[in-house]
Coordinates of C-alpha atoms (C1' of nucleotides) in Angstrom, one line a residue:
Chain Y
X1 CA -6.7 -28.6 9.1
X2 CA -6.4 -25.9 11.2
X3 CA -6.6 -23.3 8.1
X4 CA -9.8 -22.7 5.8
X5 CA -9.6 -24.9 2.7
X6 CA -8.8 -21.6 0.2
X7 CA -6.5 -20.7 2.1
X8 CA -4.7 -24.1 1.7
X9 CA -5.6 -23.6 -2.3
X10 CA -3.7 -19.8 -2.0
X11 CA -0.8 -20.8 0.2
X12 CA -0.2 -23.8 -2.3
X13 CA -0.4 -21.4 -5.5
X14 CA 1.6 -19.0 -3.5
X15 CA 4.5 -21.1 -3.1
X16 CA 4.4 -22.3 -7.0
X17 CA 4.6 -18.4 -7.5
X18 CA 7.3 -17.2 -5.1
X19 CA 9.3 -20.4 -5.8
X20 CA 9.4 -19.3 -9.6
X21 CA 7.6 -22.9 -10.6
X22 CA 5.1 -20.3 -12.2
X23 CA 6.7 -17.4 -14.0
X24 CA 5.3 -13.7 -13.7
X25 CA 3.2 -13.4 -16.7
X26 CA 2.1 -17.0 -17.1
X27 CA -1.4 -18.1 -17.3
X28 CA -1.8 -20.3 -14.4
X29 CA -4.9 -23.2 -14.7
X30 CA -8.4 -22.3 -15.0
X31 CA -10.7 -22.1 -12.4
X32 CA -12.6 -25.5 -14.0
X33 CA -9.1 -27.3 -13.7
X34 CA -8.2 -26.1 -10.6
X35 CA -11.9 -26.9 -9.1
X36 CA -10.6 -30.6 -10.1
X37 CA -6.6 -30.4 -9.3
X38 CA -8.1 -29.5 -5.1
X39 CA -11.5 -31.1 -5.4
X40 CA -13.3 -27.6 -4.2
X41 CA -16.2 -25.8 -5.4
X42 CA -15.8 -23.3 -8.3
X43 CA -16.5 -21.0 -5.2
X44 CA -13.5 -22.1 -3.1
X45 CA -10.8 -22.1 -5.9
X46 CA -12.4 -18.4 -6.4
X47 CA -11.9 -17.5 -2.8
X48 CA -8.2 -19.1 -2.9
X49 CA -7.8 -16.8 -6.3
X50 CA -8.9 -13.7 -4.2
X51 CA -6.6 -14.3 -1.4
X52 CA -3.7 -14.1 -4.1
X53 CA -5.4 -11.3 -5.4
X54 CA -5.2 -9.5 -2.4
X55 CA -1.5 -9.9 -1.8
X56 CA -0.9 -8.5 -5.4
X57 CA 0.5 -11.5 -6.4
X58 CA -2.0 -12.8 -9.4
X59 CA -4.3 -10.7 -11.4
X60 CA -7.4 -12.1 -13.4
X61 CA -8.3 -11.3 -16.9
X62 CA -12.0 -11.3 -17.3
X63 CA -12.6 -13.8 -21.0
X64 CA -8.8 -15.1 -20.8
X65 CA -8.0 -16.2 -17.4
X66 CA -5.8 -16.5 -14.4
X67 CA -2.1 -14.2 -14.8
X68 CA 1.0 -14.3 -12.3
X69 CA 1.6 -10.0 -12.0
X70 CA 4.1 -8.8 -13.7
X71 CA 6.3 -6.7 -11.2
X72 CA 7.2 -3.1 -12.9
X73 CA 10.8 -2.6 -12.4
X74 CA 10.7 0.3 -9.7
X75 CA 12.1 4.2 -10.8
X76 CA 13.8 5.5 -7.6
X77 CA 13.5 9.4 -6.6
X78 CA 15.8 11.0 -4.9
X79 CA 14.5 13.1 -2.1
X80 CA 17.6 14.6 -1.1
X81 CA 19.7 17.0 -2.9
X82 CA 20.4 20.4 -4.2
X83 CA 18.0 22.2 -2.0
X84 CA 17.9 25.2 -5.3
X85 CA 17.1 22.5 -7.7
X86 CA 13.7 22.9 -9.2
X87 CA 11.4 19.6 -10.4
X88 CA 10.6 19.2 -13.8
X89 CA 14.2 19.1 -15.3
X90 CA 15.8 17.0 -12.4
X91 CA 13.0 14.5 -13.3
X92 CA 13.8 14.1 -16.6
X93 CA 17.5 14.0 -15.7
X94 CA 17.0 11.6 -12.7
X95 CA 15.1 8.9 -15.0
X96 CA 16.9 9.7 -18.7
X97 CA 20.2 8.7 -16.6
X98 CA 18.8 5.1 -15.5
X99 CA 18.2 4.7 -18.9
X100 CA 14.4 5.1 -19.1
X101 CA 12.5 7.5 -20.8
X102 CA 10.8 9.9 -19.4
X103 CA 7.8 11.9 -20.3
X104 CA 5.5 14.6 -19.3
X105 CA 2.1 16.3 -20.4
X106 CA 2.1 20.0 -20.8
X107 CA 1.1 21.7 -17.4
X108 CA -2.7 22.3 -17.5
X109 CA -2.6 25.7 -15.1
X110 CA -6.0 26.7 -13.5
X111 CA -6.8 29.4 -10.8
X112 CA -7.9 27.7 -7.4
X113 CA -9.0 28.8 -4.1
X114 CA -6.5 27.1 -1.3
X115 CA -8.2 24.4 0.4
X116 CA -7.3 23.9 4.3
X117 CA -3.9 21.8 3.9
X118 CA -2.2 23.7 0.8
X119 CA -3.7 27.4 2.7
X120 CA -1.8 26.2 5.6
X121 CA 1.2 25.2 4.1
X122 CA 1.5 28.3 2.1
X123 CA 0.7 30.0 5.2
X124 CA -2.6 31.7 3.6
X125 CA -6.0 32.2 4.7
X126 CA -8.2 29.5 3.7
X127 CA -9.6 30.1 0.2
X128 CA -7.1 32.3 -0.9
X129 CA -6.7 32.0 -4.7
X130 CA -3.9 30.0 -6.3
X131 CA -2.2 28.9 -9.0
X132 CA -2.2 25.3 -9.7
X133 CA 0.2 23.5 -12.0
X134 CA -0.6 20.0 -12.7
X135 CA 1.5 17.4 -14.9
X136 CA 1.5 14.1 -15.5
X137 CA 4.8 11.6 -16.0
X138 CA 5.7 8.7 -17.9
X139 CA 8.1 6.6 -17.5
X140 CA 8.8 4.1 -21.0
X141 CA 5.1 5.1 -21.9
X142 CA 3.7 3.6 -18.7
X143 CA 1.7 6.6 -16.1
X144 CA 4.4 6.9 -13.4
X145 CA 3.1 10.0 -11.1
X146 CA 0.8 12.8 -10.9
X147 CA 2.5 16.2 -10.0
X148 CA 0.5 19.3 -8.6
X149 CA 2.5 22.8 -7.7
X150 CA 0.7 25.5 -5.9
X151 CA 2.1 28.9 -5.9
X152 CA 0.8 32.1 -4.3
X153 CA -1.9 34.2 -6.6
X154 CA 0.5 37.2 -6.2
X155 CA 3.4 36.0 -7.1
X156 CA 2.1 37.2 -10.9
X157 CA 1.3 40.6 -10.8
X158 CA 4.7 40.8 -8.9
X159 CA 5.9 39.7 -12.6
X160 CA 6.0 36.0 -12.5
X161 CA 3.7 36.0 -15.6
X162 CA 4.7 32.7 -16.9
X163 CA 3.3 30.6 -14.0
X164 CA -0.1 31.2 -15.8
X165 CA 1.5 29.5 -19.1
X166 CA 0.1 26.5 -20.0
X167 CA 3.6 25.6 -20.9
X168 CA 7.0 23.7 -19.2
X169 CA 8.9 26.9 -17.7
X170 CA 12.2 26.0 -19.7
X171 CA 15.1 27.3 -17.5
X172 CA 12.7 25.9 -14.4
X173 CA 10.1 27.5 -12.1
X174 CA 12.9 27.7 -9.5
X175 CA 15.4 29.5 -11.6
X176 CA 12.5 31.6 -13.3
X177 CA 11.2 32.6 -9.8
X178 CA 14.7 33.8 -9.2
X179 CA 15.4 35.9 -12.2
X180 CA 11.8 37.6 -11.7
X181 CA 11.0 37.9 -7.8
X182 CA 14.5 37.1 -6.1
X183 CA 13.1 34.4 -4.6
X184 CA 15.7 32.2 -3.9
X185 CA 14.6 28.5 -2.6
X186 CA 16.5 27.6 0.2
X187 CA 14.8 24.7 1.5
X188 CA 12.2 22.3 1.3
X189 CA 10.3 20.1 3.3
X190 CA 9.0 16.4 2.2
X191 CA 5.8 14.9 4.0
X192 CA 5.4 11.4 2.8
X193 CA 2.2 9.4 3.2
X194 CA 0.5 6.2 2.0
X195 CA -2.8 5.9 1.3
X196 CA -5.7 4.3 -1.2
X197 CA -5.8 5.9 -4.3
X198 CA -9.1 7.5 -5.9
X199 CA -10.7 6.4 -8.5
X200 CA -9.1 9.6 -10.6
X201 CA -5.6 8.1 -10.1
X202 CA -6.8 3.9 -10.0
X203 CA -7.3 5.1 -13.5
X204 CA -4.7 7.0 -14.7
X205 CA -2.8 3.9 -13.1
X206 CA -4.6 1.1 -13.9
X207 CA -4.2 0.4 -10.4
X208 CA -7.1 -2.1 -9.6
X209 CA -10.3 0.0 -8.4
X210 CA -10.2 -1.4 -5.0
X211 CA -8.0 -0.2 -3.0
X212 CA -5.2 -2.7 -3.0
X213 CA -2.1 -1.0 -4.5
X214 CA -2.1 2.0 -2.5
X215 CA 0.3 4.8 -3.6
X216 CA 2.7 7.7 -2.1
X217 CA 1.0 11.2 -1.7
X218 CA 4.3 13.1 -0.7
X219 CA 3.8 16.8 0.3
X220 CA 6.7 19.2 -0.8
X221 CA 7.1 22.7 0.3
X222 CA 9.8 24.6 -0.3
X223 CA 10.7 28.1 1.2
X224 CA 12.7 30.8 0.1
X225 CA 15.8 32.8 2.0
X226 CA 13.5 34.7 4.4
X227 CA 11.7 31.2 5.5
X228 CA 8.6 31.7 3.4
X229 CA 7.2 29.2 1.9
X230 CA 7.0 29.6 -1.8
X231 CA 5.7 26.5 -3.0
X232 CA 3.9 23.4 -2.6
X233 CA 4.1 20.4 -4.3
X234 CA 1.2 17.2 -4.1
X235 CA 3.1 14.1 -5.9
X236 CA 1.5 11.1 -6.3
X237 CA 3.5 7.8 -6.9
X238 CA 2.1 4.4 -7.3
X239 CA 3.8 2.2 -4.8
X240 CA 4.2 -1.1 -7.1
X241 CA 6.5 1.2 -9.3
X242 CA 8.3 4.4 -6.9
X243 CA 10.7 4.0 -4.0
X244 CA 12.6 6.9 -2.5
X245 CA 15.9 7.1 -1.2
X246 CA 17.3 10.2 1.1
X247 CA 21.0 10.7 1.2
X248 CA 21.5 12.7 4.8
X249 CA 25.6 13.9 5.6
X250 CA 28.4 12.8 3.5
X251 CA 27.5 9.4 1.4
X252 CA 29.8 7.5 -0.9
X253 CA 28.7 7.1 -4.8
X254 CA 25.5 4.6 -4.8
X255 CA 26.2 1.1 -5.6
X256 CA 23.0 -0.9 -7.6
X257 CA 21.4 -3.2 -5.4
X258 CA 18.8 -5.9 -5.5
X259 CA 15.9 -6.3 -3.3
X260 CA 16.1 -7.9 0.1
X261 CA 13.4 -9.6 1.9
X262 CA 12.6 -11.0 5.4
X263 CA 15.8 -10.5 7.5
X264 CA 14.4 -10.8 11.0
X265 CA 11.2 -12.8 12.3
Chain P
X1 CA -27.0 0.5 -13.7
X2 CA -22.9 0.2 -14.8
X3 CA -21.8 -0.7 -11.6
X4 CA -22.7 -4.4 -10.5
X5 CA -25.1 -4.3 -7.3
X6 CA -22.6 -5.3 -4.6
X7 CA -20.5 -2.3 -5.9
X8 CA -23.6 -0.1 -5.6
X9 CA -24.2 -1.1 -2.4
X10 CA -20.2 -0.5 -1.3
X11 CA -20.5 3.0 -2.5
X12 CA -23.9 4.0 -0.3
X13 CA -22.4 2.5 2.4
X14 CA -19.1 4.0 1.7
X15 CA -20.6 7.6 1.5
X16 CA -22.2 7.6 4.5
X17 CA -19.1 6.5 6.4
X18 CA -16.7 9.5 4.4
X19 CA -20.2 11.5 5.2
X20 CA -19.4 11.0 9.0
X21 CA -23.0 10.0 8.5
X22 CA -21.3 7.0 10.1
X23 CA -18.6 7.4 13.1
X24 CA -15.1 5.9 13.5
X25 CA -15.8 2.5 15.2
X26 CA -19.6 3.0 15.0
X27 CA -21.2 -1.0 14.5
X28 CA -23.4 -0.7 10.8
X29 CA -26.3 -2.9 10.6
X30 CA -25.5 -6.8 10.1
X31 CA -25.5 -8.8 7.1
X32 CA -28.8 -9.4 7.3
X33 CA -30.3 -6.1 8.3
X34 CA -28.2 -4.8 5.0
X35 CA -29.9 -7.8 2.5
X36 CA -33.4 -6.3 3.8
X37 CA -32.4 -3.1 3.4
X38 CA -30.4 -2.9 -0.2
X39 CA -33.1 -6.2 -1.6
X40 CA -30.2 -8.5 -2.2
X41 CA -28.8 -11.8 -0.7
X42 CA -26.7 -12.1 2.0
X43 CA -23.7 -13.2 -0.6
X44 CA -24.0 -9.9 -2.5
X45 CA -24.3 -7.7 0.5
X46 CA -21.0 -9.7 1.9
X47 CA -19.7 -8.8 -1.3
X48 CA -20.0 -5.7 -0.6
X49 CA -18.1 -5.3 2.9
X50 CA -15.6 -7.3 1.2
X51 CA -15.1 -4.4 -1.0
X52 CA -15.2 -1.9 2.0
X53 CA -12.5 -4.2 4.2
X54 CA -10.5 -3.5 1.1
X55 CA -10.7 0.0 1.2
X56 CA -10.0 -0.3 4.8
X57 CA -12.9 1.5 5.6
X58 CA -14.5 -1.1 7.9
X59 CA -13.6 -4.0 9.4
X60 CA -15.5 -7.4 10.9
X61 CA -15.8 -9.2 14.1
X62 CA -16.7 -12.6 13.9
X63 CA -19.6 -12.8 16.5
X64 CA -20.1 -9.3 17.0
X65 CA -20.8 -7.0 13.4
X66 CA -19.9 -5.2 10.9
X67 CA -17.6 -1.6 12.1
X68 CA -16.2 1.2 10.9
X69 CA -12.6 1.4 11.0
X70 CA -10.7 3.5 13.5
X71 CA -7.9 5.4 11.9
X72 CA -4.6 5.6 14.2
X73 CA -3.5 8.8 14.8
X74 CA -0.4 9.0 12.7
X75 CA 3.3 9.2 13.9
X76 CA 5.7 11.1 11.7
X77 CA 9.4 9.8 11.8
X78 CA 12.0 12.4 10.7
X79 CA 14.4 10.8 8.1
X80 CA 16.4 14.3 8.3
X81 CA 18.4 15.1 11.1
X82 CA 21.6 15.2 12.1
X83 CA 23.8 12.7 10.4
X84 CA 25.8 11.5 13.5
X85 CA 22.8 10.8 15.9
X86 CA 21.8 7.4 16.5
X87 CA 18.9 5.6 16.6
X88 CA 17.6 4.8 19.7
X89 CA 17.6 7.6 22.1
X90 CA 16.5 9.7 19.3
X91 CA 13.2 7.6 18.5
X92 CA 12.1 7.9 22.3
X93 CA 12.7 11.8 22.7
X94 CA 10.6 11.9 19.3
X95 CA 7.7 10.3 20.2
X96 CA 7.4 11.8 23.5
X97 CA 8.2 15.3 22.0
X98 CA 4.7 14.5 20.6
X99 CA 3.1 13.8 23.9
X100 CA 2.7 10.3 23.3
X101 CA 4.6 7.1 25.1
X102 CA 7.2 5.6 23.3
X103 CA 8.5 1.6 24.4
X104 CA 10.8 -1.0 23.2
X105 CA 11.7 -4.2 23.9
X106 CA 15.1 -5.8 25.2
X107 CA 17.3 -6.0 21.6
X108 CA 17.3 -9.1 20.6
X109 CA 20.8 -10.1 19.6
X110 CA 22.0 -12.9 17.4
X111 CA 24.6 -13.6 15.1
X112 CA 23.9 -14.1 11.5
X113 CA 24.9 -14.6 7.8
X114 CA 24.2 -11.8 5.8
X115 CA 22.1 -12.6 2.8
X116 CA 22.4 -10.7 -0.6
X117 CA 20.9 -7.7 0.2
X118 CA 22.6 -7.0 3.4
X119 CA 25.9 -8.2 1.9
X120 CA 25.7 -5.6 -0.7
X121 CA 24.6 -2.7 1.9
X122 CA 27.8 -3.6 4.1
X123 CA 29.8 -4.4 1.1
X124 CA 30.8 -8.4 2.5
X125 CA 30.5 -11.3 0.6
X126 CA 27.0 -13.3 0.9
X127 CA 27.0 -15.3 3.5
X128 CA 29.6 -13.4 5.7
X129 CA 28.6 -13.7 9.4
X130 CA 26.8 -10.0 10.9
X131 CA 25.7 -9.1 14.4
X132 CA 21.9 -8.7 14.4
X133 CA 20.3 -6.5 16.4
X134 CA 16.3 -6.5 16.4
X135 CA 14.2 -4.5 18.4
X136 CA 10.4 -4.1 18.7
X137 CA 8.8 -0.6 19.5
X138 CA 5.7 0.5 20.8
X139 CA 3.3 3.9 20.8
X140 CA 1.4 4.1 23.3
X141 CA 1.0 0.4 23.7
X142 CA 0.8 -0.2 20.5
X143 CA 2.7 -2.0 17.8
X144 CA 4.7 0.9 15.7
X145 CA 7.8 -0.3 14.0
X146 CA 10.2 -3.6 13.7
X147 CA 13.7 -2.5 13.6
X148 CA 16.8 -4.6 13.3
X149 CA 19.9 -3.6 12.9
X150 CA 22.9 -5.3 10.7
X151 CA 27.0 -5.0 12.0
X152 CA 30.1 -6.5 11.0
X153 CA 31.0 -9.3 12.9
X154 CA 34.7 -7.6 12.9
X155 CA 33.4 -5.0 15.3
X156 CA 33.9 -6.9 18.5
X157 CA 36.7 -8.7 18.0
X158 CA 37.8 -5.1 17.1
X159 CA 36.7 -3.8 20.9
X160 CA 32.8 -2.8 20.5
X161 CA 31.8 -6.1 22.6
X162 CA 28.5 -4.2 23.8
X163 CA 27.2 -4.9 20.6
X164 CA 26.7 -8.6 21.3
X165 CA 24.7 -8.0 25.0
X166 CA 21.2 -8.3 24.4
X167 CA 20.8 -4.8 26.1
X168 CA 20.3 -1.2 25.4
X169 CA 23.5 1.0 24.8
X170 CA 22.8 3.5 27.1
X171 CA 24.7 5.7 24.9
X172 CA 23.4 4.8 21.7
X173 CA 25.8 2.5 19.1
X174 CA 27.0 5.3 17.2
X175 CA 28.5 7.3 20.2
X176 CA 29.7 3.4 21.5
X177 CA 31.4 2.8 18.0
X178 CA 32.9 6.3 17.9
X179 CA 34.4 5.3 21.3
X180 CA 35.2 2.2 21.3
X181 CA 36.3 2.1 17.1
X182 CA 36.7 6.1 16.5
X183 CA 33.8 5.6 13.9
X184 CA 32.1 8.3 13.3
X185 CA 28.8 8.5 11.8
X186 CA 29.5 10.8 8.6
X187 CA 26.0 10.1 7.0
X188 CA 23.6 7.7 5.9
X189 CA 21.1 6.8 3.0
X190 CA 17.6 6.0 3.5
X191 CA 16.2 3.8 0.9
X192 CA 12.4 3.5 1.2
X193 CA 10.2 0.9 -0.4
X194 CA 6.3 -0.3 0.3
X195 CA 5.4 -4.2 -0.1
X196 CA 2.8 -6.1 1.7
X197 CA 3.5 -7.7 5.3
X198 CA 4.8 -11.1 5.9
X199 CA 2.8 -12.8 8.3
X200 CA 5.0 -12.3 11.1
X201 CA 4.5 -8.5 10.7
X202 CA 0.8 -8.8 10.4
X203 CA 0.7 -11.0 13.2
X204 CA 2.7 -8.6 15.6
X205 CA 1.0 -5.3 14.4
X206 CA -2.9 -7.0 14.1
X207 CA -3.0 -6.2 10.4
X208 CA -5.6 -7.9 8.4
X209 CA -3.7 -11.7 7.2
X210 CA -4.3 -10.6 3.7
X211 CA -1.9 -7.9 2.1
X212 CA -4.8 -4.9 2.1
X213 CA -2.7 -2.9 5.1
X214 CA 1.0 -2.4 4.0
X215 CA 4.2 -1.7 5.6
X216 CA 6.9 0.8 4.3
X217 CA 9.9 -0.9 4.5
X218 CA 12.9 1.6 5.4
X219 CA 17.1 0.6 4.4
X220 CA 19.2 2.6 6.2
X221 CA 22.6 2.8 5.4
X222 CA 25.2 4.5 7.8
X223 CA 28.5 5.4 6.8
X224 CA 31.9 6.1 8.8
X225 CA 34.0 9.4 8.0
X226 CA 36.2 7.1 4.9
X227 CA 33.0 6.2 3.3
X228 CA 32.5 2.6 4.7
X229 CA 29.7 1.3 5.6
X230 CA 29.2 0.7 8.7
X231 CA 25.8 -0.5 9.4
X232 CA 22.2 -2.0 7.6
X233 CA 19.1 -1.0 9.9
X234 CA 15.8 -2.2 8.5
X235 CA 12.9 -0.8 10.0
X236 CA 9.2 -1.9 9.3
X237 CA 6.0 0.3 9.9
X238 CA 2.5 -0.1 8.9
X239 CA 1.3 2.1 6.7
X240 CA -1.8 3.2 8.5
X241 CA -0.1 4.5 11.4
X242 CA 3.3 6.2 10.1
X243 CA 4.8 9.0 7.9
X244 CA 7.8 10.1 7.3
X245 CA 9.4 13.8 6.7
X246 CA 12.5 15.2 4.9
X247 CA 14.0 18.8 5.6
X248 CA 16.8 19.8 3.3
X249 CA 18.4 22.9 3.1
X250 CA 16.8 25.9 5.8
X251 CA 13.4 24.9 6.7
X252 CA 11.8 27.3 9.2
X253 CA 10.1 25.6 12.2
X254 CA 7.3 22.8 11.4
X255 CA 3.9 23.4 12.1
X256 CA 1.0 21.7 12.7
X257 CA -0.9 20.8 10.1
X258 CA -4.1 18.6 9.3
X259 CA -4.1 16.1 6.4
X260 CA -5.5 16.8 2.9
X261 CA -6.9 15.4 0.0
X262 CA -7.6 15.7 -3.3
X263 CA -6.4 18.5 -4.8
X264 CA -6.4 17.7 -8.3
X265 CA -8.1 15.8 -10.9
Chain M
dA1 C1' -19.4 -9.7 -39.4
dA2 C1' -21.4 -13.6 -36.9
dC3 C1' -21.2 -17.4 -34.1
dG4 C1' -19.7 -20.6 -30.6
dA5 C1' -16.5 -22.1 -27.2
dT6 C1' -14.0 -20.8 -23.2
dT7 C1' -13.2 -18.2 -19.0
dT8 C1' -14.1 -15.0 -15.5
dG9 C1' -17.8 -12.0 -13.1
dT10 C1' -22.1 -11.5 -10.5
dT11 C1' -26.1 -13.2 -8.0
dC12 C1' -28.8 -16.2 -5.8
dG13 C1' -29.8 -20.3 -2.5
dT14 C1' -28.5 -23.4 1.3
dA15 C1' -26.1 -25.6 4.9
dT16 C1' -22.8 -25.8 8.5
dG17 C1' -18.9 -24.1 11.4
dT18 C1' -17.1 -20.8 14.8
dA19 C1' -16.8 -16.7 17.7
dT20 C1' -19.1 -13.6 21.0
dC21 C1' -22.3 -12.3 24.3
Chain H
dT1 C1' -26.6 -22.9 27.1
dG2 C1' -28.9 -20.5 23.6
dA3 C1' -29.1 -16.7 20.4
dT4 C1' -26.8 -13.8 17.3
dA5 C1' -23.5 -12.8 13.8
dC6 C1' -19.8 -13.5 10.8
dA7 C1' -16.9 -17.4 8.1
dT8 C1' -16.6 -21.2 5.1
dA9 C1' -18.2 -24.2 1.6
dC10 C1' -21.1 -26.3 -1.9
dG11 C1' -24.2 -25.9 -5.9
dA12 C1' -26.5 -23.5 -9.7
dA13 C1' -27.6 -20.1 -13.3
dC14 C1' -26.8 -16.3 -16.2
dA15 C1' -23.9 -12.2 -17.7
dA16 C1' -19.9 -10.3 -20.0
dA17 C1' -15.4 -10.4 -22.0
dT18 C1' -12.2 -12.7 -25.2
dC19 C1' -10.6 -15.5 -28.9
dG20 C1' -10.7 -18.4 -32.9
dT21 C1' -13.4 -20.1 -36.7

DNA sequence: AACGATTTGTTCGTATGTATC
DNA sequence: TGATACATACGAACAAATCGT
């Protein structure tokens, strides 16, 4: 008695759902029958239905009905690693090698003034122009990330041309920054975040439009041999599908491993 | 006219709150001051907030009103760092590096059988019996992070009996273990997922019941110098309050730096 | 292509409970 | 204690999406 009655209605569903009684992907009763199984309002049962919304653990299908969510099997990224390694073709490797198939759009390349964060990272005055380089990823057809690299205005007239392409550098914009400028990437920082998404990326998503799946924003910038940074990198991951792992000293082969839940109270 | 009122309604308030038309912890006018306003009932301007609270943008007090949310000041945990430190001494000179007050409770020590995904971590059958070690830790008085830490039973038997005193190793466990065992902390893999809280972490860090606030969920997996593991810690930490960064390779010194958003379509 | 049946989405009204000041 | 404000619950009506006939 002590909870509210759609609460009852959600922790009983909840337990039909964790306990596998109902199957991810299954219909589950309409509200009409379920109004009758707990003897509530249509309002109540909605309520209930919300709750379990809420928690990402049913989604509703406006014309068909009530669903358990699917889970996406999660791609892991690796954070750590070859601190020369450049993005795009690790990516492809990194996801082709589980077994999935990856996939990206060309980069759509535009000329942008640096707002306050990327200015800062690159260490330029605010408003400075840059290049942007912006690509989306697949992962078995499905939208897996949003990738955005921001590279000093200067570094083409120094003879970086291709950075203006609208095209995938092939040998990599590390190696390519190399061969042209000498600038060798010797480091990188990661700054990972969580946060809403906006309704550009609930879209690209189909992450629901309020903000209940939430997603990664992770901040790369990478520096060259003189400390400089070089480059910064927005990602943005969908948190129902991305997990990261960071491998720090000396670490045996990884072994697969299933998920764990609720160890300590 | 596409949008349905109550969304209409979420999105005036919402831009006069992202506006800073409407301060951090600033009381907005009350459900009925809002159905005058906007010319709708008090369901559809509930509605409404309901859409906000999910957005996290305001929150309500039963008895009080309708506020805009207070956004914690971040911490950022380093995942990088040297491979053989420990944990807890290191967490403490972190936080107060930043100025702020770090705390933590007593361990709390029991003895436990591993379930499948710490079995796998440690590499010991399910059900083998591991020390437990579970800490809560504060920021300036505030909830920050559930840690608990998994160890072969085998250890004390094998001479590290500290582990089993509900106390703080003054000298942190992997110095203990290197002394006691000669196990030395070679490296370790973080593995880092997001899910919504159990209701046991919602309860101890005052996150809303439902899942719209989530937690990052951290495996870390330490390894002695022949590649064993050695020990499981599993820290928790809301979302809203914590980051995380990554150095690899030659970083130059961190700066500060102000969050950013939006920097591509 | 058109229609009807089913199901969820939105909006209103009303009453009562509970928390806070 | 009373007034105020949010929380829960019921009922009702119509809209919009989906599916099968």
């Amino acid at each position: 008695m002590a909870n509210p009655m759609y609460r009852q209605i959600a922790e009983d569903l909840r337990e039909q759902i964790e306990s596998g009684q109902l199957q991810p992907g299954q219909q589950l009763s309409t509200e009409l029958e379920l109004r009758e199984r707990y003897r509530a309002s249509r309002n109540t049962v909605r309520d209930a239905i919300k709750w379990l919304m809420n928690l990402d653990l049913v989604e509703t299908r406006p014309g068909q009905g009530i669903f358990v969510v699917k889970k996406i099997a999660p791609h892991v990224t690796p954070l750590s690693g070859d601190p020369g390694t450049g993005e795009g073709a690790i990516y492809r490797w990194q996801v082709s090698k589980n077994g999935r198939k990856p996939d990206s759009t060309v980069p759509q390349v535009e000329i942008q003034r640096a707002d306050k964060g990327i200015a800062a990272e690159l260490q330029l005055p605010e408003g400075t122009q840059v290049i942007s380089r912006h690509e989306k990823r697949y992962i078995d057809e499905t939208p897996w990330s949003l990738m955005t690299s921001f590279y000093p205005r200067g570094f083409v007239v120094q003879g970086a041309g291709k950075l203006l392409l609208a095209d995938n550098i092939a040998e990599g914009a590390v190696q390519y920054l190399n061969a042209t400028l000498g600038l060798r990437q010797a480091g990188y920082r990661d700054w990972i975040t969580v946060r809403a998404p906006n309704a550009v990326e609930a879209e690209f998503f189909s992450l629901p439009q309020d903000g209940r799946v939430a997603v990664f924003e992770n901040f790369r910038t990478a520096f060259d041999q003189t400390g400089t940074p070089m480059r910064v990198t927005v990602t943005v991951f969908p948190t129902d599908r991305n997990q990261f792992v960071v491998e720090i000293g000396d670490v045996p082969e990884p072994q697969v491993r299933a998920a764990a839940d609720d160890h300590k109270s």
